[in-house]
mmCIF file of C-alpha atoms in Angstrom:
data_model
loop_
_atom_site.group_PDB
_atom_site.id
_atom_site.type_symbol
_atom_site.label_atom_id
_atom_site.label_comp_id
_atom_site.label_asym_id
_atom_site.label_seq_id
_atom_site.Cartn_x
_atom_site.Cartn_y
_atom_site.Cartn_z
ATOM 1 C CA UNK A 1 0.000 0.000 0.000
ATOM 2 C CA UNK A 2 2.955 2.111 1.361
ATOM 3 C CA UNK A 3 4.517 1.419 -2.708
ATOM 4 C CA UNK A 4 1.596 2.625 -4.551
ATOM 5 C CA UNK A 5 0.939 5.595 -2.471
ATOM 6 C CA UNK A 6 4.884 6.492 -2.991
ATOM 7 C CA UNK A 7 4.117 5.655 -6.957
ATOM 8 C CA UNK A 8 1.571 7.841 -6.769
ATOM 9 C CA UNK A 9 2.770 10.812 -5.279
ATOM 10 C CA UNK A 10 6.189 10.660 -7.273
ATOM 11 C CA UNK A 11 3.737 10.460 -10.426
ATOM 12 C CA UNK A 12 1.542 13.545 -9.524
ATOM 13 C CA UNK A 13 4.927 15.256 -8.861
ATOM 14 C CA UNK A 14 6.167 14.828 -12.210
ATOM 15 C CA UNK A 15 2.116 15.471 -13.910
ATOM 16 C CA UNK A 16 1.376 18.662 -11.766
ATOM 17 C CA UNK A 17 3.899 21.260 -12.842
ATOM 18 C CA UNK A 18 4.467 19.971 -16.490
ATOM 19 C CA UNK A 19 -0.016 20.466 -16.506
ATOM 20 C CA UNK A 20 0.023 23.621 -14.635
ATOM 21 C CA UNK A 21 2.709 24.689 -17.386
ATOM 22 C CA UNK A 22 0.529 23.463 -19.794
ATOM 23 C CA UNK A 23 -2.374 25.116 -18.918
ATOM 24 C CA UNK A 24 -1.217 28.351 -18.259
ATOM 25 C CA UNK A 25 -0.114 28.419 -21.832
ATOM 26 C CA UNK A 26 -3.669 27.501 -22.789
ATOM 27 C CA UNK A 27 -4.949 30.321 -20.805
ATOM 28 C CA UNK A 28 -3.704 32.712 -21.831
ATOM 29 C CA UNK A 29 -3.570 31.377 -25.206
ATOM 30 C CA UNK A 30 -6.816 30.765 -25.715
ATOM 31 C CA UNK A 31 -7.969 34.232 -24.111
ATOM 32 C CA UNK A 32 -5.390 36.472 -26.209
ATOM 33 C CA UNK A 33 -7.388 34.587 -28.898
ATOM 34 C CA UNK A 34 -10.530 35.329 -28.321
ATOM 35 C CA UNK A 35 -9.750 38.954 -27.511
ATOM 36 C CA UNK A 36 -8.604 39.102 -30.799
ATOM 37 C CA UNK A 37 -11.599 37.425 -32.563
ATOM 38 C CA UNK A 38 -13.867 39.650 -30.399
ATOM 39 C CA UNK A 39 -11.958 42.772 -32.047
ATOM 40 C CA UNK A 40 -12.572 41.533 -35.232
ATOM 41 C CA UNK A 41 -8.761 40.584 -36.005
ATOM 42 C CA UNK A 42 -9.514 37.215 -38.408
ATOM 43 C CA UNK A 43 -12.089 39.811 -40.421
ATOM 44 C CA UNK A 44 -9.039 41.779 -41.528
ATOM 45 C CA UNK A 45 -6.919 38.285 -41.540
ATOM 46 C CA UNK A 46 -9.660 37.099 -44.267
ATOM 47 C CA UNK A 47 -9.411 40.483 -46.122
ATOM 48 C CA UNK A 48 -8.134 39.023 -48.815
ATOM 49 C CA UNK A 49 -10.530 36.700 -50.123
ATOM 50 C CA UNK A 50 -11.690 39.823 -52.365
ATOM 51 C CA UNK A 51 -8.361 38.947 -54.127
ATOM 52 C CA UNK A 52 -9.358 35.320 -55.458
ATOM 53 C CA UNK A 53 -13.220 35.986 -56.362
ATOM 54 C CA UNK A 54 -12.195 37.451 -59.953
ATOM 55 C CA UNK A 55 -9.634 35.190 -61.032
ATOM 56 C CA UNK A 56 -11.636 32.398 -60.418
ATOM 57 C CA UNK A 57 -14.584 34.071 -62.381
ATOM 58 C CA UNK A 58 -17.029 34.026 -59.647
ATOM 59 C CA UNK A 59 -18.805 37.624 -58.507
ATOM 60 C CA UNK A 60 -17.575 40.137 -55.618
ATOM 61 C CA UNK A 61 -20.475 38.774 -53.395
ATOM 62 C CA UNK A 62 -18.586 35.396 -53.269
ATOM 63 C CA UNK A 63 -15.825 37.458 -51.204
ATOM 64 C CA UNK A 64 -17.757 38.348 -48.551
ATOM 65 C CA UNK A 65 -18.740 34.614 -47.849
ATOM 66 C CA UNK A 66 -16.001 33.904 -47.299
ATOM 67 C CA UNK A 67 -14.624 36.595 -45.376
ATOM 68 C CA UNK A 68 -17.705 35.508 -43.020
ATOM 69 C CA UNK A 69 -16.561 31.850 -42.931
ATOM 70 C CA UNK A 70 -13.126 32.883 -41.122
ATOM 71 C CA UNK A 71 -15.500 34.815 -38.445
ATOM 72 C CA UNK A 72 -18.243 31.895 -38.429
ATOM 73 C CA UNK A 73 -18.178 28.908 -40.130
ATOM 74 C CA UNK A 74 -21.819 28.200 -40.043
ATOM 75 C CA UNK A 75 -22.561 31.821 -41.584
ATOM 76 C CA UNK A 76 -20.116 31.253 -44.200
ATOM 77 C CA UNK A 77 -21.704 28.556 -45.517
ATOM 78 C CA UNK A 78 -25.805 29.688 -44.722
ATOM 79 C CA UNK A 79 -24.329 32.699 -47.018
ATOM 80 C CA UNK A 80 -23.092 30.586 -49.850
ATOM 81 C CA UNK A 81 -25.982 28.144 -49.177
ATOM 82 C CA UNK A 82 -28.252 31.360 -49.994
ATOM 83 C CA UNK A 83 -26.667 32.385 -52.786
ATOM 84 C CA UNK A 84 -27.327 28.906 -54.298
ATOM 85 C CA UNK A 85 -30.971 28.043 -53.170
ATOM 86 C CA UNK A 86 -31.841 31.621 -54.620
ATOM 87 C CA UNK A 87 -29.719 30.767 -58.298
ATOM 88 C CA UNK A 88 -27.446 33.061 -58.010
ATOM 89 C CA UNK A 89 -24.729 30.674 -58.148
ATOM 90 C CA UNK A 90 -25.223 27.174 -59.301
ATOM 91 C CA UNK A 91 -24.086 23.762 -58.249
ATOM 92 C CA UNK A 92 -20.581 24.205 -60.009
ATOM 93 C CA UNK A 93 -19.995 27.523 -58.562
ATOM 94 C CA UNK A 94 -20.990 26.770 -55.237
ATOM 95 C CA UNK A 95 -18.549 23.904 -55.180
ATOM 96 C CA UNK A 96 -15.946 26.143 -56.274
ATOM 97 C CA UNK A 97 -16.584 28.816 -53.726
ATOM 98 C CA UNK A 98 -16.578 25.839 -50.941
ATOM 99 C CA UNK A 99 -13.160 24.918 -51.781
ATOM 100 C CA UNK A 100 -11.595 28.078 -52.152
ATOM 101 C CA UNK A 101 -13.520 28.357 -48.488
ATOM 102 C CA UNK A 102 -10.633 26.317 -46.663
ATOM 103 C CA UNK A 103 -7.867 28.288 -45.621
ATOM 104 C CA UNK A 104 -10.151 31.092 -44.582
ATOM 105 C CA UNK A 105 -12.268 28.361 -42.024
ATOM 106 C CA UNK A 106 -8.889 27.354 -40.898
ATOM 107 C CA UNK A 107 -7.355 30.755 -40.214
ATOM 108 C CA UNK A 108 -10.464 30.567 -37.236
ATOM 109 C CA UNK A 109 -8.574 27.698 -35.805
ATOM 110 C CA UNK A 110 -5.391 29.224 -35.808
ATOM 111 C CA UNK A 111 -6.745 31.833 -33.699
ATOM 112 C CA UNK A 112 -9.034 29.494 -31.363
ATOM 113 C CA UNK A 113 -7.288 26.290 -31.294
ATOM 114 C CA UNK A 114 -4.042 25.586 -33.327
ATOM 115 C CA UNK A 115 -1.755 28.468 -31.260
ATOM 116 C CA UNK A 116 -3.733 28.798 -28.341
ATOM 117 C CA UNK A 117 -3.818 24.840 -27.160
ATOM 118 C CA UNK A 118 -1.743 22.522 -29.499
ATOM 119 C CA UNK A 119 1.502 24.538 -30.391
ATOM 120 C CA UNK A 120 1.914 24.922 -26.124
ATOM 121 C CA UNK A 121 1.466 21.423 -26.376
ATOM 122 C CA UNK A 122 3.779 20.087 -28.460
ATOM 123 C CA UNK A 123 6.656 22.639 -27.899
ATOM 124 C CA UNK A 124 7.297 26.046 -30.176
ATOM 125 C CA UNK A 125 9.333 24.126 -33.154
ATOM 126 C CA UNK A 126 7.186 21.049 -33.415
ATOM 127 C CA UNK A 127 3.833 22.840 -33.194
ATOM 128 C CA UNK A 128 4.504 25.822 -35.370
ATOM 129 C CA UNK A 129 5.741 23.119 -38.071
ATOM 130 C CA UNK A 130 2.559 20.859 -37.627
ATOM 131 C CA UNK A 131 -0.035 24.370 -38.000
ATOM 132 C CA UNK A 132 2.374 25.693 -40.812
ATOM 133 C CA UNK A 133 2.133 22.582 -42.997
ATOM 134 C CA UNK A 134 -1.580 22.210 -41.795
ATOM 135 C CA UNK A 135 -1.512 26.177 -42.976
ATOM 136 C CA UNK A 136 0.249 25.475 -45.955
ATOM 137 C CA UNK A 137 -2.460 22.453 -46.918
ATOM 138 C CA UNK A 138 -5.194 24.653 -46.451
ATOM 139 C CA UNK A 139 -3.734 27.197 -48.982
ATOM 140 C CA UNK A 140 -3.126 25.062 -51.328
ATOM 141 C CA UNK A 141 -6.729 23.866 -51.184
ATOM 142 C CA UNK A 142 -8.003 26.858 -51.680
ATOM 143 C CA UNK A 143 -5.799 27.663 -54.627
ATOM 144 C CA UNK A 144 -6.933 24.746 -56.250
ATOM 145 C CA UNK A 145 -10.439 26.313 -55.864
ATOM 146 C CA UNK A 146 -9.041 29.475 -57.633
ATOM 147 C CA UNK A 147 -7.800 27.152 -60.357
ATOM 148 C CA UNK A 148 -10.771 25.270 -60.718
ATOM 149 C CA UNK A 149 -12.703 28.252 -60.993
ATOM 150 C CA UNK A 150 -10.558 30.003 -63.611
ATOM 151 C CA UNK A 151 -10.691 26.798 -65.822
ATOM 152 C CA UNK A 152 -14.374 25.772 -65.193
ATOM 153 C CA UNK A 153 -16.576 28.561 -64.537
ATOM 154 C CA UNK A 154 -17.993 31.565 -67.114
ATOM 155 C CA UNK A 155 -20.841 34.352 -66.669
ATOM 156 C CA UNK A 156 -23.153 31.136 -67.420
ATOM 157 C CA UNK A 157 -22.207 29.877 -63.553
ATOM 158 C CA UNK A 158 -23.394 32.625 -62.422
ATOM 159 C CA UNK A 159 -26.966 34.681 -62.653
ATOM 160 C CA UNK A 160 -27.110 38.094 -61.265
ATOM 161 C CA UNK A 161 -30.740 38.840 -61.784
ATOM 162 C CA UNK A 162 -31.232 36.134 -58.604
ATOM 163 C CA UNK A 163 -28.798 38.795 -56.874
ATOM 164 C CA UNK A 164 -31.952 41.218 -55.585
ATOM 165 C CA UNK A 165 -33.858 38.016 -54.002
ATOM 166 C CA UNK A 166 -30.607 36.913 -51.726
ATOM 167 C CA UNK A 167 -30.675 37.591 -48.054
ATOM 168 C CA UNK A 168 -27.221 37.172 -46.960
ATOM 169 C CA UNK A 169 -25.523 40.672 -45.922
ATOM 170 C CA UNK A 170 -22.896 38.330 -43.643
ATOM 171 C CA UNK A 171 -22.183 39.123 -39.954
ATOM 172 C CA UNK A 172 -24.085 41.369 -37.845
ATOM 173 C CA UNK A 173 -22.266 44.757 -37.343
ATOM 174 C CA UNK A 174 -20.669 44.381 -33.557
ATOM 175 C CA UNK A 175 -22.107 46.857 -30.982
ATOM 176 C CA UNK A 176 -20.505 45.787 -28.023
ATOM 177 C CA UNK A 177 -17.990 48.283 -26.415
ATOM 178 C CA UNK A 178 -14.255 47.416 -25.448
ATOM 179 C CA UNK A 179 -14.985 45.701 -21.815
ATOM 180 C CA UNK A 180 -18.209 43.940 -23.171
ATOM 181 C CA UNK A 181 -15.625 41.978 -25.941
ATOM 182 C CA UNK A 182 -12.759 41.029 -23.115
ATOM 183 C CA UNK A 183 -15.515 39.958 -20.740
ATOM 184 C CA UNK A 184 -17.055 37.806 -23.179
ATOM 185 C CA UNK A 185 -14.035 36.268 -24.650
ATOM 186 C CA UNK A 186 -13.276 35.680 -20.800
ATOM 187 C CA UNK A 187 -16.042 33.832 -20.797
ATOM 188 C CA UNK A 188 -15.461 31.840 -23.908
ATOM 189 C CA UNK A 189 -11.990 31.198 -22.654
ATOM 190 C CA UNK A 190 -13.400 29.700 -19.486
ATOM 191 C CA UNK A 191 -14.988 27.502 -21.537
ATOM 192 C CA UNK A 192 -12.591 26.487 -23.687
ATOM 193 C CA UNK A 193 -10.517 25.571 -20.518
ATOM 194 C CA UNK A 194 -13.208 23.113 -18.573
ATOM 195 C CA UNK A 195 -13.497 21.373 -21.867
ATOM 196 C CA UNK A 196 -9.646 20.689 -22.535
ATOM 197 C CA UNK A 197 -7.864 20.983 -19.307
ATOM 198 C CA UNK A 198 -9.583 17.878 -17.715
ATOM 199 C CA UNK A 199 -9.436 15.896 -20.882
ATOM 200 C CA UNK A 200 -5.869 17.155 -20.413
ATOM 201 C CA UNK A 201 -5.017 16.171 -16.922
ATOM 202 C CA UNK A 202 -6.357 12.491 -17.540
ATOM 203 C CA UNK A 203 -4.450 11.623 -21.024
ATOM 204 C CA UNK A 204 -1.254 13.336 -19.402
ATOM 205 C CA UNK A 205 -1.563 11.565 -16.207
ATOM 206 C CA UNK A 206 -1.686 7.983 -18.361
ATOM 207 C CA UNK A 207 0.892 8.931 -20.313
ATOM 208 C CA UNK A 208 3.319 9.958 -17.990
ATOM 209 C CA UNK A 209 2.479 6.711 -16.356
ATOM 210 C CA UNK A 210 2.756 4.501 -19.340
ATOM 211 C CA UNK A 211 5.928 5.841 -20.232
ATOM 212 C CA UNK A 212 7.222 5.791 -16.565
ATOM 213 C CA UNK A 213 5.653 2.491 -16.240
ATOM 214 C CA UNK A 214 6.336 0.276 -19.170
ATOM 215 C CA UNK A 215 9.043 -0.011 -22.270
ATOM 216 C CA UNK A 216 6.955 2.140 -24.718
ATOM 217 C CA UNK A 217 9.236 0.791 -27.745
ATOM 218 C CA UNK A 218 8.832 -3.090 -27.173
ATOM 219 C CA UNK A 219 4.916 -2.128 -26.329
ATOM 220 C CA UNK A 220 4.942 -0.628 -30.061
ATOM 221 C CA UNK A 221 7.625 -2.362 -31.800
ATOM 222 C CA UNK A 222 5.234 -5.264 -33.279
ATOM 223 C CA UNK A 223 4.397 -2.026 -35.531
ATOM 224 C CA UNK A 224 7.810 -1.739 -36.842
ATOM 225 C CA UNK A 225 7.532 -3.220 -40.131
ATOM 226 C CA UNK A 226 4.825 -1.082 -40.678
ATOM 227 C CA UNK A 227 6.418 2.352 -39.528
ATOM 228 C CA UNK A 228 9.531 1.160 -40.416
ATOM 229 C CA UNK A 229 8.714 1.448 -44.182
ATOM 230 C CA UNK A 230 7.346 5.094 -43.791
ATOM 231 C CA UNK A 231 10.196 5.668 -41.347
ATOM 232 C CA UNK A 232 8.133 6.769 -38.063
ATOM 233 C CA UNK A 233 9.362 5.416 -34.720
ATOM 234 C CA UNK A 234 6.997 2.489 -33.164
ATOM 235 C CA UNK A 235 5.738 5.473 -30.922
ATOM 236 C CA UNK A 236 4.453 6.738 -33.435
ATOM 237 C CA UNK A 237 1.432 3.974 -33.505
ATOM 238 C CA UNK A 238 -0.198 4.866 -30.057
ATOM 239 C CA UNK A 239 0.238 8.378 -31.114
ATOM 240 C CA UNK A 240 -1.408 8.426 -34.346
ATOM 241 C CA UNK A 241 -4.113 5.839 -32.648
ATOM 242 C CA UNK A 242 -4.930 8.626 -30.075
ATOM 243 C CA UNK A 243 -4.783 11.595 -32.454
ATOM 244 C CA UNK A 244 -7.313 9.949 -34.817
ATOM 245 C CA UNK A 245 -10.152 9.944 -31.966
ATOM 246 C CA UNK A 246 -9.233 13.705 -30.135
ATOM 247 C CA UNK A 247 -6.482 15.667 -31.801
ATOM 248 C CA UNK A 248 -5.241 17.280 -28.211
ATOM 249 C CA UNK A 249 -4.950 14.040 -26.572
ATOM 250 C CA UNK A 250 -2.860 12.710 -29.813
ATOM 251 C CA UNK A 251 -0.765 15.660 -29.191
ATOM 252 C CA UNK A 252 -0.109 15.447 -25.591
ATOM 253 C CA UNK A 253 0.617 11.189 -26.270
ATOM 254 C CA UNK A 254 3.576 12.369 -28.602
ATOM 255 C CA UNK A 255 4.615 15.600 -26.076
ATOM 256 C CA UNK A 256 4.973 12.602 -23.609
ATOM 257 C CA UNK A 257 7.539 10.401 -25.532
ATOM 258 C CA UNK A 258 10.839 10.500 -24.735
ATOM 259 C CA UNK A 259 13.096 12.621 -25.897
ATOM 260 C CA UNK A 260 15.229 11.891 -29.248
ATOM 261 C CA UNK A 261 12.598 9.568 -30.209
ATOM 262 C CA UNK A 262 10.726 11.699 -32.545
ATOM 263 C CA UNK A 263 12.227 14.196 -35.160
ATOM 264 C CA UNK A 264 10.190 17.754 -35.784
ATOM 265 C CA UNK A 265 9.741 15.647 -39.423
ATOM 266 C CA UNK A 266 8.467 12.568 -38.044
ATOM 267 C CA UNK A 267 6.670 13.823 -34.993
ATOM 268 C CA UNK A 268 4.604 16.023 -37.829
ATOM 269 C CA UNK A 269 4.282 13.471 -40.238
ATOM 270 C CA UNK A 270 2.824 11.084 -37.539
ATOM 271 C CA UNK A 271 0.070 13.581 -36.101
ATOM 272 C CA UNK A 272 -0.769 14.518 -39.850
ATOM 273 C CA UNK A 273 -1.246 10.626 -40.788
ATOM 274 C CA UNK A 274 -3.400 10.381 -37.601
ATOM 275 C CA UNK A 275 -5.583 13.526 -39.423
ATOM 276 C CA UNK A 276 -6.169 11.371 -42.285
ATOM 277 C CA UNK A 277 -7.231 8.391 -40.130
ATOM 278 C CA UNK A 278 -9.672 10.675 -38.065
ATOM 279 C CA UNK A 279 -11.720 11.862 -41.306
ATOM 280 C CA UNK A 280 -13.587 8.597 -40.785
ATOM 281 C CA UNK A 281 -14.269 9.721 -37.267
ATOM 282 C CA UNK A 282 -14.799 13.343 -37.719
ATOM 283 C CA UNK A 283 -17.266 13.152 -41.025
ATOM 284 C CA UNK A 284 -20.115 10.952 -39.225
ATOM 285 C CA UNK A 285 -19.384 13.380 -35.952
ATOM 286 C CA UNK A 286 -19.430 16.606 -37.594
ATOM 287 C CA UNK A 287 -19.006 16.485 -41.497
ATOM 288 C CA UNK A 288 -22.596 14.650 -42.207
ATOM 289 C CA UNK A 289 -24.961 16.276 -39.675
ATOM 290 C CA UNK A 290 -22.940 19.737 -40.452
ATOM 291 C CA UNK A 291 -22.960 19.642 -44.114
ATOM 292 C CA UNK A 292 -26.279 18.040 -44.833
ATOM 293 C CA UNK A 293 -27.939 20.732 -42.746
ATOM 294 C CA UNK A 294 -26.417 23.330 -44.842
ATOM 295 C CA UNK A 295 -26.745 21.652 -47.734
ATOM 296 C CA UNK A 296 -29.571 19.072 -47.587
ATOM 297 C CA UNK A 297 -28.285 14.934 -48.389
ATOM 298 C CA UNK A 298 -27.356 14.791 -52.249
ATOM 299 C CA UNK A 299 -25.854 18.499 -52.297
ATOM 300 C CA UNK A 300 -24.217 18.122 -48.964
ATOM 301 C CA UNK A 301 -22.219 14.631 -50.137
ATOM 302 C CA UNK A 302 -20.461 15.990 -52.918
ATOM 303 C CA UNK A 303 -19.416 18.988 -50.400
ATOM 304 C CA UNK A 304 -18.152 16.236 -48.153
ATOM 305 C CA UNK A 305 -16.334 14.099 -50.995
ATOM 306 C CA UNK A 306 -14.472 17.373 -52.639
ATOM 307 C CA UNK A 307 -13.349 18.754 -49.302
ATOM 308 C CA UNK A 308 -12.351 15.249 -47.810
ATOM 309 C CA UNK A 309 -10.926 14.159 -51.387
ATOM 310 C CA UNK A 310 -8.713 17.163 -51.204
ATOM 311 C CA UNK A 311 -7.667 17.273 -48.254
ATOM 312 C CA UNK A 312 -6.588 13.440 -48.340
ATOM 313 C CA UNK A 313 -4.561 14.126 -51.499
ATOM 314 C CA UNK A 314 -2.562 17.569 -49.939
ATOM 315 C CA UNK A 315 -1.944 15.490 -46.976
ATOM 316 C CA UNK A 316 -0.933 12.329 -48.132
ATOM 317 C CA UNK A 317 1.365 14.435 -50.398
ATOM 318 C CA UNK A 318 2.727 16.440 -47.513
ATOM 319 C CA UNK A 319 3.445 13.350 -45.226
ATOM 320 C CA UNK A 320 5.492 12.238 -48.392
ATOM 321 C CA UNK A 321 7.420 15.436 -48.316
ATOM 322 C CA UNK A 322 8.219 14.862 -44.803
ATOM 323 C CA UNK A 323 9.514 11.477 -44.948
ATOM 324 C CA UNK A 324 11.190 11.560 -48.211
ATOM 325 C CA UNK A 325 14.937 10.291 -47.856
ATOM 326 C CA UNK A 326 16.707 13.007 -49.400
ATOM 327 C CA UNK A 327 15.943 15.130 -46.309
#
């Protein structure tokens, strides 16, 4: 009894100041964040998307759908979901404007997750390579979506006579004064922090333990021929397992490795191959009930396939970069 008290104790030693750490990072993280959000820093972030509307032949309204979709998501799409249901752009179009969509929904989560709670996480060079490349996918998603436009869409795409019958003027105008915003994103970031942090604590706590407890390599090494030919560590497998169900306890399974087991190349490529594994997880979560409420069934799956084909095909190729030998 004496033993597992003393195991205990020298185990809550070694969790309590590496979470505390942790979460102090997230805090204020998560509420420099959400200041920001509140005074409308991603707006001016997605600023740009003005820039790709014409070369991809769709209208100026198309800009301002997307500029909503890096403040909200859901209004990003209701907008483009209006501008289809009323004609004004049609099926092609709409497609179009979804995936040149992607980097601006992700430049929310760089705000609100990706700095705030993974990048503290996984240490400054590992996590800002993991959200750069994650960055760097999403642009090149959306560029494809400028691309596809420019070679596949004409004035025939596109009816402006259905213009005058669309409701969608994007977000509300903000009328909330200075200590209205920080209070509320005080209150969003106390939010944020009973969700993760005790999530957190647990998956730390059996980590440390595991790792403290047990040979982590012979646990993993019957996946050796497997990681072996992509060139990952057998860590990599409980890591990847993890991040493919909740992407913050995947990270905080690879922060508790050893050290000198992962490199910044394969620690990345191992969380991104775990983000290809977790589409399964993630569409019937969130993709399905998301999209097809947007979009109704038959609509909403081709939304689903082109995002999910895309982003399978920049990842995969990104992972390749990663591990390719001449590195």
């Amino acid at each position: 009894m004496q033993s597992v008290v003393a195991d205990l104790s020298t185990l809550l030693a070694d969790v309590i100041p590496r979470l505390a750490r942790i979460t102090a990072f997230i805090a204020g993280g998560v509420f420099a964040a959400n200041v920001a959000v509140a005074f409308g820093l991603v707006r001016y972030v997605a600023g740009v998307a003005g820039w790709l509307t014409r070369p991809a032949n769709l209208p100026d309204e198309v800009g301002t759908a997307i500029l909503t979709t890096a403040a909200s998501t859901t209004a990003g799409y209701a907008t483009l979901a209006e501008y289809r249901e009323s004609g004004f752009l049609d099926d092609r179009a709409t497609l179009v404007a979804v995936v040149m969509n992607t980097f601006f929904g992700f430049v929310q989560h760089v705000f609100t997750y990706y700095v705030p709670v993974l990048i503290p996480i996984l240490g400054v060079t590992t996590g800002a390579v993991y959200v750069g490349a994650r960055a760097g996918i999403a642009l090149l998603i959306t560029v494809t979506g400028v691309l596809a436009g420019g070679l596949l869409l004409s004035e025939s795409n596109v009816d402006r006579s259905a213009l005058a019958d669309v409701d969608a003027t994007g977000p509300d105008a903000d009328e909330r004064d200075a200590r209205e915003r920080v209070r509320d994103a005080a209150g969003k970031s106390w939010g944020t922090l009973r969700r993760i942090v005790p999530r957190l604590a647990v998956v730390y706590t059996l980590v440390i333990w595991l790792v403290s407890t047990y040979d982590v390599a012979a646990l993993t090494s019957v996946a050796e021929p497997i990681t072996g030919v992509l060139g990952l560590p057998g860590a990599a497998v409980p890591v990847i397992a993890v991040f493919t169900l909740d992407t913050t306890a995947g990270a905080v399974t690879l922060a508790g490795t050893e050290a000198g087991v992962f490199t910044t190349r394969t620690a990345v490529a191992s969380l991104l191959i775990g983000s290809i594994l977790s589409f399964a997880v993630s569409t019937f979560r969130r993709s399905i009930p998301f999209q097809y409420g947007i979009w109704g069934a038959s609509f909403g799956t081709k939304v689903i396939v082109v995002n999910t084909g895309l982003k399978l095909v920049f990842i995969s190729a990104t992972v390749a970069l990663l591990l390719a030998p001449v590195w």
